[in-house]
């Protein structure tokens, strides 16, 4: 990725396919000149949607609506043109080629957002939130990404950093005037300030598991003995005959995956081979895959046939929900959750249990700052480690210089979170995950 802001880039901003409309974006110093070269003369007023017939030489490209943004008042902060075309990939392709023939180059993935970042229109957390928002599959995921796009996490990180910088400035003053014997911050106050900052940082750090799980979605694996009713339950939960159901024990071998929404998150359900000792090579592989899926899952639905209750021992750190099946034929033991797919008995209960589990254990809280990816977690963990070191130095009565080194480290880690201090490779890594045109 170039990172240069001086050239002009072009890309479709909407997916390839037929639709009512499609958008082509041109960003950079030549964007206005390209619009003009395509026959839009005079150029439209800034930020005013204007109907234009664009041509490349004699060839009519399309009838479209052009909006011209003049930097810095644009998404990227540069001069930017957005063309709304008819939604046909051929028209889009011709428009992009025409822009290239007039001096633009094809944009790299995420390059428009990267420009917005480099021009200070947004910070790193917000840029990440743009990608997360585009990838959101449930309303809750979209809400979470919109919060971060709106600056919820950035503002929290900045406030934490401000608090540290205040302590740093007082310690530095103490250092500058140490000869005069002034005290700018008492030891007890310093410790209580550090404790308070540590608590804030830990709280933020603790949002990571839920934040990451919420964006990633969850894995729920259905396991149990052959014929326990696993495939029947999967089909009921996804609402279609996804898995083969027969009275033959050992019907399912491959893992069958289907995603549904539970507790506001996308949850991928896996139907697996029934667990038993088997001499059949194919079935054995299926059983090993089932055990492996259960080991990696967030949630395990362990199905037990109520007509012949046998339970397999499972190796999994997941949340396990035990469900007795076929309760139309034989009742579940007292206090256990029982279901019957033909009569619908217990299905609502099971869905409610799953919904509650996802909300209580995995879903990020709405309305507060949440860490959602590994990069963010590392920054906050670095800040936490540095603050802990600073606290130890104060307790051990080390000099201000020593304490200051760690406090600066903590403040820098918080700055890195929003990208106020960042390395090019971090930025490149983030934008390669974007789609072209964003
Ligand atoms: N009466 C009754 N029969 C059920 C119920 N659930 C499943 N069955 C029957 O039990 C048999 C096995 O069901 P499956 O869903 O294929 O069981 P499975 O656990 O996927 O079995 P494998 O793939 O062989 O491991 C089928 O004949 C189903 O119709 C239920 O709730 N009540
Ligand atoms: Mg099955």
Short mmCIF file of C-alpha atoms and ligand atoms in Angstrom, two decimals:
data_model
loop_
_atom_site.label_atom_id
_atom_site.label_comp_id
_atom_site.label_asym_id
_atom_site.label_seq_id
_atom_site.Cartn_x
_atom_site.Cartn_y
_atom_site.Cartn_z
CA UNK A 1 0.00 0.00 0.00
CA UNK A 2 1.43 3.37 -0.99
CA UNK A 3 0.28 5.63 1.82
CA UNK A 4 0.99 8.53 -0.53
CA UNK A 5 -1.77 11.09 -0.51
CA UNK A 6 -0.69 12.86 -3.63
CA UNK A 7 -1.97 10.54 -6.34
CA UNK A 8 -5.55 9.98 -7.43
CA UNK A 9 -7.28 6.66 -6.87
CA UNK A 10 -10.48 5.16 -8.19
CA UNK A 11 -12.62 2.15 -7.23
CA UNK A 12 -16.20 0.94 -7.19
CA UNK A 13 -17.58 1.44 -3.66
CA UNK A 14 -20.45 -1.02 -4.13
CA UNK A 15 -20.26 -4.77 -4.75
CA UNK A 16 -20.11 -6.26 -8.22
CA UNK A 17 -23.58 -7.28 -9.38
CA UNK A 18 -26.80 -5.89 -10.73
CA UNK A 19 -28.57 -3.38 -8.52
CA UNK A 20 -30.54 -0.14 -8.80
CA UNK A 21 -27.44 1.97 -8.26
CA UNK A 22 -23.68 1.59 -7.99
CA UNK A 23 -21.10 4.05 -6.73
CA UNK A 24 -17.65 4.83 -8.10
CA UNK A 25 -15.31 6.88 -5.97
CA UNK A 26 -12.39 8.99 -7.20
CA UNK A 27 -10.11 10.46 -4.55
CA UNK A 28 -7.16 12.80 -4.86
CA UNK A 29 -6.03 16.02 -6.50
CA UNK A 30 -7.09 14.98 -10.02
CA UNK A 31 -10.63 13.98 -9.02
CA UNK A 32 -12.21 17.26 -10.14
CA UNK A 33 -10.16 17.35 -13.35
CA UNK A 34 -11.20 13.76 -14.17
CA UNK A 35 -14.86 14.63 -13.65
CA UNK A 36 -14.39 17.55 -15.97
CA UNK A 37 -12.53 15.42 -18.55
CA UNK A 38 -15.49 13.00 -18.49
CA UNK A 39 -17.67 15.85 -19.69
CA UNK A 40 -18.99 17.42 -16.53
CA UNK A 41 -18.51 21.10 -17.29
CA UNK A 42 -18.76 23.31 -15.38
CA UNK A 43 -17.91 21.26 -12.29
CA UNK A 44 -20.86 20.85 -9.92
CA UNK A 45 -21.04 22.99 -6.85
CA UNK A 46 -19.34 21.42 -3.83
CA UNK A 47 -21.52 18.82 -2.03
CA UNK A 48 -24.45 19.28 -4.40
CA UNK A 49 -25.86 16.16 -6.06
CA UNK A 50 -25.83 16.96 -9.78
CA UNK A 51 -27.23 14.99 -12.71
CA UNK A 52 -24.58 14.50 -15.44
CA UNK A 53 -24.11 12.52 -18.66
CA UNK A 54 -20.54 11.31 -18.54
CA UNK A 55 -18.58 10.42 -21.69
CA UNK A 56 -15.17 9.06 -22.49
CA UNK A 57 -14.45 10.76 -25.82
CA UNK A 58 -17.48 10.03 -28.00
CA UNK A 59 -18.68 7.13 -25.93
CA UNK A 60 -21.55 7.76 -23.47
CA UNK A 61 -20.56 6.08 -20.19
CA UNK A 62 -23.76 6.53 -18.18
CA UNK A 63 -26.24 9.04 -16.87
CA UNK A 64 -25.27 9.54 -13.26
CA UNK A 65 -25.37 11.75 -10.22
CA UNK A 66 -22.06 13.33 -9.29
CA UNK A 67 -21.18 14.75 -5.90
CA UNK A 68 -17.95 16.69 -5.58
CA UNK A 69 -16.35 17.10 -2.18
CA UNK A 70 -13.54 19.58 -1.65
CA UNK A 71 -10.91 18.58 0.92
CA UNK A 72 -10.75 18.64 3.86
CA UNK A 73 -14.56 18.43 3.92
CA UNK A 74 -14.78 14.87 2.60
CA UNK A 75 -14.64 11.29 3.91
CA UNK A 76 -10.94 11.02 3.06
CA UNK A 77 -10.05 14.65 3.73
CA UNK A 78 -8.95 15.00 0.06
CA UNK A 79 -10.80 16.29 -2.98
CA UNK A 80 -13.23 13.46 -3.66
CA UNK A 81 -15.82 12.69 -6.32
CA UNK A 82 -18.60 10.16 -5.89
CA UNK A 83 -20.47 9.03 -8.98
CA UNK A 84 -23.78 7.20 -8.62
CA UNK A 85 -24.32 5.05 -11.70
CA UNK A 86 -26.90 2.53 -12.80
CA UNK A 87 -26.06 -0.69 -11.01
CA UNK A 88 -24.53 -2.72 -13.83
CA UNK A 89 -20.97 -4.05 -13.46
CA UNK A 90 -20.21 -3.27 -17.12
CA UNK A 91 -21.04 0.42 -16.65
CA UNK A 92 -19.04 0.51 -13.42
CA UNK A 93 -16.04 -1.12 -15.07
CA UNK A 94 -16.13 1.31 -18.00
CA UNK A 95 -16.37 4.30 -15.65
CA UNK A 96 -13.40 3.06 -13.60
CA UNK A 97 -11.35 2.47 -16.77
CA UNK A 98 -12.22 5.95 -18.03
CA UNK A 99 -11.02 7.48 -14.75
CA UNK A 100 -7.79 5.47 -15.05
CA UNK A 101 -7.29 6.68 -18.63
CA UNK A 102 -7.45 10.23 -17.26
CA UNK A 103 -4.77 9.69 -14.63
CA UNK A 104 -6.28 7.81 -11.68
CA UNK A 105 -4.98 4.45 -10.52
CA UNK A 106 -6.96 1.55 -9.05
CA UNK A 107 -7.27 1.82 -5.27
CA UNK A 108 -5.90 -0.84 -2.95
CA UNK A 109 -8.24 -2.47 -0.37
CA UNK A 110 -9.13 0.02 2.35
CA UNK A 111 -7.18 2.83 0.73
CA UNK A 112 -9.97 5.43 1.01
CA UNK A 113 -10.26 4.79 4.74
CA UNK A 114 -6.48 4.75 5.05
CA UNK A 115 -6.41 8.23 3.53
CA UNK A 116 -9.08 9.34 6.01
CA UNK A 117 -6.85 8.03 8.79
CA UNK A 118 -3.66 9.66 7.47
CA UNK A 119 -5.52 12.96 7.02
CA UNK A 120 -6.69 12.83 10.62
CA UNK A 121 -10.38 12.42 9.71
CA UNK A 122 -10.56 9.38 11.99
CA UNK A 123 -8.29 7.40 14.27
CA UNK A 124 -7.21 3.77 14.09
CA UNK A 125 -10.05 2.46 16.28
CA UNK A 126 -12.57 4.23 14.05
CA UNK A 127 -10.93 2.89 10.89
CA UNK A 128 -11.16 -0.63 12.31
CA UNK A 129 -14.79 0.04 13.17
CA UNK A 130 -15.52 0.92 9.53
CA UNK A 131 -14.41 -2.58 8.48
CA UNK A 132 -16.28 -4.19 11.39
CA UNK A 133 -19.44 -2.28 10.53
CA UNK A 134 -19.30 -3.49 6.93
CA UNK A 135 -18.84 -7.06 8.15
CA UNK A 136 -21.54 -6.93 10.86
CA UNK A 137 -24.09 -9.75 10.57
CA UNK A 138 -26.45 -8.88 13.42
CA UNK A 139 -27.94 -5.59 14.67
CA UNK A 140 -25.94 -5.94 17.90
CA UNK A 141 -22.67 -6.26 15.97
CA UNK A 142 -23.58 -3.21 13.91
CA UNK A 143 -24.41 -1.27 17.08
CA UNK A 144 -21.06 -2.18 18.62
CA UNK A 145 -19.14 -1.09 15.52
CA UNK A 146 -21.14 2.13 15.27
CA UNK A 147 -20.24 2.92 18.90
CA UNK A 148 -16.53 2.59 18.11
CA UNK A 149 -16.93 4.48 14.86
CA UNK A 150 -18.60 7.24 16.86
CA UNK A 151 -15.51 7.41 19.08
CA UNK A 152 -16.73 5.60 22.21
CA UNK A 153 -13.48 3.66 22.71
CA UNK A 154 -11.27 6.48 21.42
CA UNK A 155 -12.76 8.95 23.91
CA UNK A 156 -12.31 6.50 26.79
CA UNK A 157 -8.68 5.84 25.82
CA UNK A 158 -7.99 9.57 25.49
CA UNK A 159 -9.48 10.27 28.93
CA UNK A 160 -7.32 7.55 30.49
CA UNK A 161 -4.26 8.98 28.81
CA UNK A 162 -5.11 12.54 29.91
CA UNK A 163 -5.36 11.35 33.49
CA UNK A 164 -1.89 9.81 33.21
CA UNK A 165 -0.41 12.85 31.50
CA UNK A 166 -1.57 14.99 34.43
CA UNK A 167 0.28 12.73 36.88
CA UNK A 168 3.30 12.72 34.55
CA UNK A 169 3.37 16.53 34.39
CA UNK A 170 3.31 16.81 38.16
CA UNK A 171 6.09 14.25 38.55
CA UNK A 172 8.18 16.00 35.93
CA UNK A 173 7.70 19.29 37.73
CA UNK A 174 8.86 17.60 40.93
CA UNK A 175 11.94 16.40 39.07
CA UNK A 176 12.68 19.86 37.62
CA UNK A 177 12.38 21.57 40.97
CA UNK A 178 13.81 18.80 43.16
CA UNK A 179 16.72 21.00 44.29
CA UNK A 180 14.31 23.60 45.65
CA UNK A 181 12.62 20.93 47.76
CA UNK A 182 9.09 21.41 46.33
CA UNK A 183 6.72 18.46 46.34
CA UNK A 184 4.26 18.50 43.50
CA UNK A 185 2.60 15.22 44.28
CA UNK A 186 2.57 13.33 47.59
CA UNK A 187 3.44 9.64 47.54
CA UNK A 188 0.03 8.57 48.86
CA UNK A 189 -1.76 10.63 46.26
CA UNK A 190 0.49 9.22 43.55
CA UNK A 191 -0.36 5.67 44.62
CA UNK A 192 -4.07 6.36 44.70
CA UNK A 193 -3.88 7.99 41.25
CA UNK A 194 -2.08 4.96 39.87
CA UNK A 195 -4.57 2.60 41.51
CA UNK A 196 -7.44 4.49 39.98
CA UNK A 197 -5.82 4.43 36.53
CA UNK A 198 -5.04 0.74 36.90
CA UNK A 199 -8.65 0.00 37.75
CA UNK A 200 -9.84 1.91 34.67
CA UNK A 201 -7.35 0.13 32.42
CA UNK A 202 -8.24 -3.29 33.83
CA UNK A 203 -11.94 -2.61 33.32
CA UNK A 204 -11.27 -1.72 29.72
CA UNK A 205 -9.05 -4.78 29.29
CA UNK A 206 -11.84 -6.96 30.69
CA UNK A 207 -14.18 -5.91 27.88
CA UNK A 208 -12.00 -7.71 25.32
CA UNK A 209 -13.33 -11.27 25.58
CA UNK A 210 -16.92 -10.18 25.10
CA UNK A 211 -16.06 -7.56 22.50
CA UNK A 212 -14.04 -9.99 20.38
CA UNK A 213 -16.60 -12.79 20.78
CA UNK A 214 -19.37 -10.39 19.78
CA UNK A 215 -17.68 -9.45 16.52
CA UNK A 216 -16.46 -12.93 15.73
CA UNK A 217 -19.71 -14.70 16.56
CA UNK A 218 -19.91 -17.98 18.46
CA UNK A 219 -19.48 -21.67 17.75
CA UNK A 220 -22.07 -24.03 19.21
CA UNK A 221 -21.55 -27.75 18.66
CA UNK A 222 -24.26 -30.40 18.99
CA UNK A 223 -22.82 -33.68 20.29
CA UNK A 224 -24.14 -36.95 21.66
CA UNK A 225 -24.46 -40.68 21.02
CA UNK A 226 -25.61 -41.90 17.58
CA UNK A 227 -29.36 -41.45 17.07
CA UNK A 228 -29.63 -39.01 19.98
CA UNK A 229 -31.49 -36.61 17.66
CA UNK A 230 -28.66 -34.17 16.86
CA UNK A 231 -29.47 -33.73 13.19
CA UNK A 232 -33.18 -33.47 13.97
CA UNK A 233 -32.46 -30.63 16.42
CA UNK A 234 -30.12 -28.82 14.00
CA UNK A 235 -32.79 -28.95 11.30
CA UNK A 236 -35.40 -27.60 13.73
CA UNK A 237 -33.15 -24.74 14.87
CA UNK A 238 -32.15 -23.63 11.37
CA UNK A 239 -35.65 -24.18 9.99
CA UNK A 240 -34.69 -26.43 7.05
CA UNK A 241 -33.75 -30.03 6.28
CA UNK A 242 -30.04 -29.25 6.34
CA UNK A 243 -28.84 -32.57 7.79
CA UNK A 244 -29.88 -36.11 6.83
CA UNK A 245 -32.05 -37.75 9.49
CA UNK A 246 -32.58 -41.52 9.54
CA UNK A 247 -33.20 -44.18 12.22
CA UNK A 248 -29.78 -45.64 11.32
CA UNK A 249 -27.24 -45.01 14.08
CA UNK A 250 -24.20 -43.29 12.56
CA UNK A 251 -25.96 -41.32 9.82
CA UNK A 252 -24.01 -38.08 10.16
CA UNK A 253 -20.27 -38.16 9.50
CA UNK A 254 -19.19 -34.76 8.13
CA UNK A 255 -19.78 -31.70 10.25
CA UNK A 256 -22.80 -29.75 9.03
CA UNK A 257 -22.62 -26.03 9.86
CA UNK A 258 -25.32 -23.42 9.74
CA UNK A 259 -25.47 -19.97 11.34
CA UNK A 260 -28.43 -18.58 13.25
CA UNK A 261 -28.84 -15.53 15.49
CA UNK A 262 -29.01 -16.06 19.25
CA UNK A 263 -28.80 -13.40 21.95
CA UNK A 264 -27.93 -10.79 19.32
CA UNK A 265 -24.89 -12.66 17.99
CA UNK A 266 -24.34 -14.93 15.00
CA UNK A 267 -24.01 -18.45 16.36
CA UNK A 268 -22.78 -21.19 14.04
CA UNK A 269 -24.35 -24.53 14.93
CA UNK A 270 -22.43 -27.69 14.04
CA UNK A 271 -24.15 -31.05 13.72
CA UNK A 272 -21.64 -33.82 14.28
CA UNK A 273 -21.18 -37.58 14.05
CA UNK A 274 -22.62 -39.56 16.98
CA UNK A 275 -19.97 -40.46 19.56
CA UNK A 276 -19.24 -44.18 19.98
CA UNK A 277 -16.47 -46.73 19.44
CA UNK A 278 -16.44 -47.53 15.74
CA UNK A 279 -14.40 -49.76 13.42
CA UNK A 280 -15.63 -47.90 10.40
CA UNK A 281 -12.81 -45.70 9.08
CA UNK A 282 -15.10 -42.96 7.77
CA UNK A 283 -17.23 -42.85 10.90
CA UNK A 284 -14.12 -42.78 13.13
CA UNK A 285 -12.83 -39.71 11.32
CA UNK A 286 -16.24 -38.08 11.79
CA UNK A 287 -16.17 -38.89 15.52
CA UNK A 288 -12.67 -37.44 15.92
CA UNK A 289 -13.85 -34.27 14.15
CA UNK A 290 -16.85 -34.10 16.46
CA UNK A 291 -14.63 -34.30 19.54
CA UNK A 292 -12.27 -31.67 18.12
CA UNK A 293 -15.20 -29.34 17.34
CA UNK A 294 -16.47 -29.74 20.92
CA UNK A 295 -12.99 -28.88 22.27
CA UNK A 296 -12.93 -25.63 20.28
CA UNK A 297 -16.56 -24.63 20.80
CA UNK A 298 -17.90 -21.75 22.86
CA UNK A 299 -21.08 -23.69 23.59
CA UNK A 300 -21.71 -27.44 23.55
CA UNK A 301 -25.22 -28.83 23.30
CA UNK A 302 -24.89 -32.31 24.73
CA UNK A 303 -27.83 -34.40 23.61
CA UNK A 304 -28.90 -37.47 25.55
CA UNK A 305 -31.60 -39.81 24.24
CA UNK A 306 -34.21 -39.98 27.02
CA UNK A 307 -35.29 -43.42 25.80
CA UNK A 308 -31.81 -44.88 26.44
CA UNK A 309 -29.91 -42.34 28.49
CA UNK A 310 -26.20 -42.82 27.89
CA UNK A 311 -23.78 -39.97 28.30
CA UNK A 312 -20.40 -39.51 26.63
CA UNK A 313 -17.54 -37.93 28.55
CA UNK A 314 -16.48 -34.77 26.77
CA UNK A 315 -13.28 -32.81 26.76
CA UNK A 316 -14.26 -29.18 26.44
CA UNK A 317 -13.92 -25.92 28.28
CA UNK A 318 -17.10 -24.69 26.59
CA UNK A 319 -20.37 -23.89 28.32
CA UNK A 320 -22.22 -27.20 28.19
CA UNK A 321 -26.01 -27.40 28.05
CA UNK A 322 -27.39 -30.89 28.64
CA UNK A 323 -30.54 -31.66 26.71
CA UNK A 324 -32.62 -34.85 26.92
CA UNK A 325 -34.24 -35.64 23.58
CA UNK A 326 -37.32 -37.60 22.45
CA UNK A 327 -39.28 -36.74 25.61
CA UNK A 328 -42.45 -37.55 23.65
CA UNK A 329 -41.35 -41.19 24.08
CA UNK A 330 -39.79 -41.09 27.54
CA UNK A 331 -39.63 -38.28 30.12
CA UNK A 332 -36.43 -36.40 30.97
CA UNK A 333 -35.05 -36.94 34.50
CA UNK A 334 -36.42 -34.43 37.04
CA UNK A 335 -34.80 -31.01 36.80
CA UNK A 336 -33.25 -31.69 33.37
CA UNK A 337 -34.09 -29.86 30.15
CA UNK A 338 -36.10 -32.14 27.85
CA UNK A 339 -37.12 -31.59 24.24
CA UNK A 340 -39.16 -33.27 21.57
CA UNK A 341 -38.92 -32.02 18.03
CA UNK A 342 -42.18 -33.62 16.77
CA UNK A 343 -44.24 -32.11 19.62
CA UNK A 344 -42.10 -28.93 20.00
CA UNK A 345 -41.95 -29.64 23.73
CA UNK A 346 -39.05 -27.75 25.38
CA UNK A 347 -37.78 -26.14 22.17
CA UNK A 348 -38.79 -22.64 23.31
CA UNK A 349 -37.12 -23.32 26.68
CA UNK A 350 -33.93 -24.42 24.97
CA UNK A 351 -33.89 -21.32 22.76
CA UNK A 352 -34.44 -19.12 25.80
CA UNK A 353 -31.59 -20.86 27.64
CA UNK A 354 -29.29 -20.34 24.68
CA UNK A 355 -30.34 -16.74 24.26
CA UNK A 356 -29.71 -16.00 27.93
CA UNK A 357 -26.34 -17.79 27.88
CA UNK A 358 -25.15 -15.77 24.88
CA UNK A 359 -26.26 -12.47 26.42
CA UNK A 360 -24.88 -13.21 29.88
CA UNK A 361 -21.58 -14.83 28.94
CA UNK A 362 -20.57 -13.59 25.51
CA UNK A 363 -22.35 -10.48 24.22
CA UNK A 364 -20.62 -7.15 24.75
CA UNK A 365 -22.53 -4.66 26.90
CA UNK A 366 -24.22 -1.98 24.87
CA UNK A 367 -23.37 1.63 25.53
CA UNK A 368 -19.84 1.41 26.94
CA UNK A 369 -16.38 1.35 25.38
CA UNK A 370 -15.41 -2.16 24.28
CA UNK A 371 -12.16 -3.61 22.92
CA UNK A 372 -12.88 -5.73 19.88
CA UNK A 373 -9.58 -6.95 18.47
CA UNK A 374 -6.17 -8.28 19.39
CA UNK A 375 -4.33 -5.08 18.46
CA UNK A 376 -6.50 -3.10 20.86
CA UNK A 377 -6.08 -5.73 23.58
CA UNK A 378 -2.29 -5.62 23.27
CA UNK A 379 -2.19 -1.81 23.61
CA UNK A 380 -4.31 -1.84 26.74
CA UNK A 381 -2.41 -4.79 28.23
CA UNK A 382 0.86 -2.91 27.60
CA UNK A 383 -0.58 0.10 29.42
CA UNK A 384 -1.64 -2.12 32.30
CA UNK A 385 1.80 -3.78 32.60
CA UNK A 386 3.57 -0.41 32.55
CA UNK A 387 1.22 1.02 35.19
CA UNK A 388 1.79 -1.99 37.43
CA UNK A 389 5.56 -1.51 37.07
CA UNK A 390 5.19 2.20 37.91
CA UNK A 391 3.21 1.33 41.02
CA UNK A 392 5.90 -1.12 42.18
CA UNK A 393 8.57 1.57 41.67
CA UNK A 394 6.60 4.03 43.82
CA UNK A 395 6.09 1.46 46.58
CA UNK A 396 9.82 0.69 46.50
CA UNK A 397 10.54 4.44 46.72
CA UNK A 398 12.44 4.55 43.42
CA UNK A 399 13.22 7.99 42.01
CA UNK A 400 10.75 9.96 39.92
CA UNK A 401 12.81 9.24 36.78
CA UNK A 402 12.15 5.51 37.11
CA UNK A 403 8.44 5.95 37.73
CA UNK A 404 8.22 8.37 34.81
CA UNK A 405 9.70 5.88 32.35
CA UNK A 406 6.86 3.45 33.05
CA UNK A 407 4.20 6.14 33.10
CA UNK A 408 5.34 7.37 29.68
CA UNK A 409 5.25 3.79 28.47
CA UNK A 410 1.65 3.45 29.71
CA UNK A 411 0.61 6.76 28.11
CA UNK A 412 2.25 5.73 24.81
CA UNK A 413 0.46 2.38 24.84
CA UNK A 414 -2.85 4.21 25.17
CA UNK A 415 -1.83 6.55 22.35
CA UNK A 416 -1.02 3.51 20.20
CA UNK A 417 -4.53 2.22 20.80
CA UNK A 418 -6.04 5.06 18.80
CA UNK A 419 -3.06 5.26 16.45
CA UNK A 420 -1.77 8.60 17.76
CA UNK A 421 1.52 6.71 17.75
CA UNK A 422 1.59 3.87 15.26
CA UNK A 423 3.85 1.96 12.97
CA UNK A 424 3.28 1.67 9.25
CA UNK A 425 3.13 -2.10 9.37
CA UNK A 426 0.26 -1.96 11.88
CA UNK A 427 -1.66 0.33 9.54
CA UNK A 428 -0.92 -1.80 6.48
CA UNK A 429 -2.05 -4.93 8.33
CA UNK A 430 -5.37 -3.32 9.22
CA UNK A 431 -6.22 -2.10 5.74
CA UNK A 432 -5.42 -5.30 3.91
CA UNK A 433 -8.56 -6.73 5.57
CA UNK A 434 -10.75 -4.10 3.90
CA UNK A 435 -12.67 -4.39 0.69
CA UNK A 436 -11.69 -2.33 -2.35
CA UNK A 437 -13.49 1.02 -2.48
CA UNK A 438 -13.69 1.57 1.29
N1 LIG B 1 -39.99 -39.51 18.65
C1 LIG B 1 -38.94 -38.78 18.41
N2 LIG B 1 -38.02 -39.19 17.52
C2 LIG B 1 -36.95 -38.41 17.28
C3 LIG B 1 -36.75 -37.18 17.94
N3 LIG B 1 -35.59 -36.64 17.51
C4 LIG B 1 -35.07 -37.50 16.61
N4 LIG B 1 -35.89 -38.56 16.48
C5 LIG B 1 -35.66 -39.73 15.60
O1 LIG B 1 -34.47 -40.39 16.00
C6 LIG B 1 -33.78 -40.90 14.87
C7 LIG B 1 -32.36 -40.35 14.82
O2 LIG B 1 -32.42 -38.96 14.65
P1 LIG B 1 -31.19 -38.14 14.08
O3 LIG B 1 -31.55 -36.70 14.18
O4 LIG B 1 -30.78 -38.67 12.77
O5 LIG B 1 -30.12 -38.53 15.18
P2 LIG B 1 -28.56 -38.14 15.19
O6 LIG B 1 -28.19 -37.89 16.59
O7 LIG B 1 -28.28 -37.08 14.21
O8 LIG B 1 -27.93 -39.53 14.73
P3 LIG B 1 -26.49 -39.78 14.03
O9 LIG B 1 -26.32 -38.84 12.91
O10 LIG B 1 -26.61 -41.19 13.56
O11 LIG B 1 -25.46 -39.66 15.09
C8 LIG B 1 -34.62 -40.48 13.64
O12 LIG B 1 -35.42 -41.53 13.26
C9 LIG B 1 -35.43 -39.33 14.17
O13 LIG B 1 -36.66 -39.16 13.50
C10 LIG B 1 -37.74 -36.76 18.89
O14 LIG B 1 -37.67 -35.72 19.51
N5 LIG B 1 -38.80 -37.61 19.08
MG1 LIG B 2 -27.09 -37.01 12.58
#
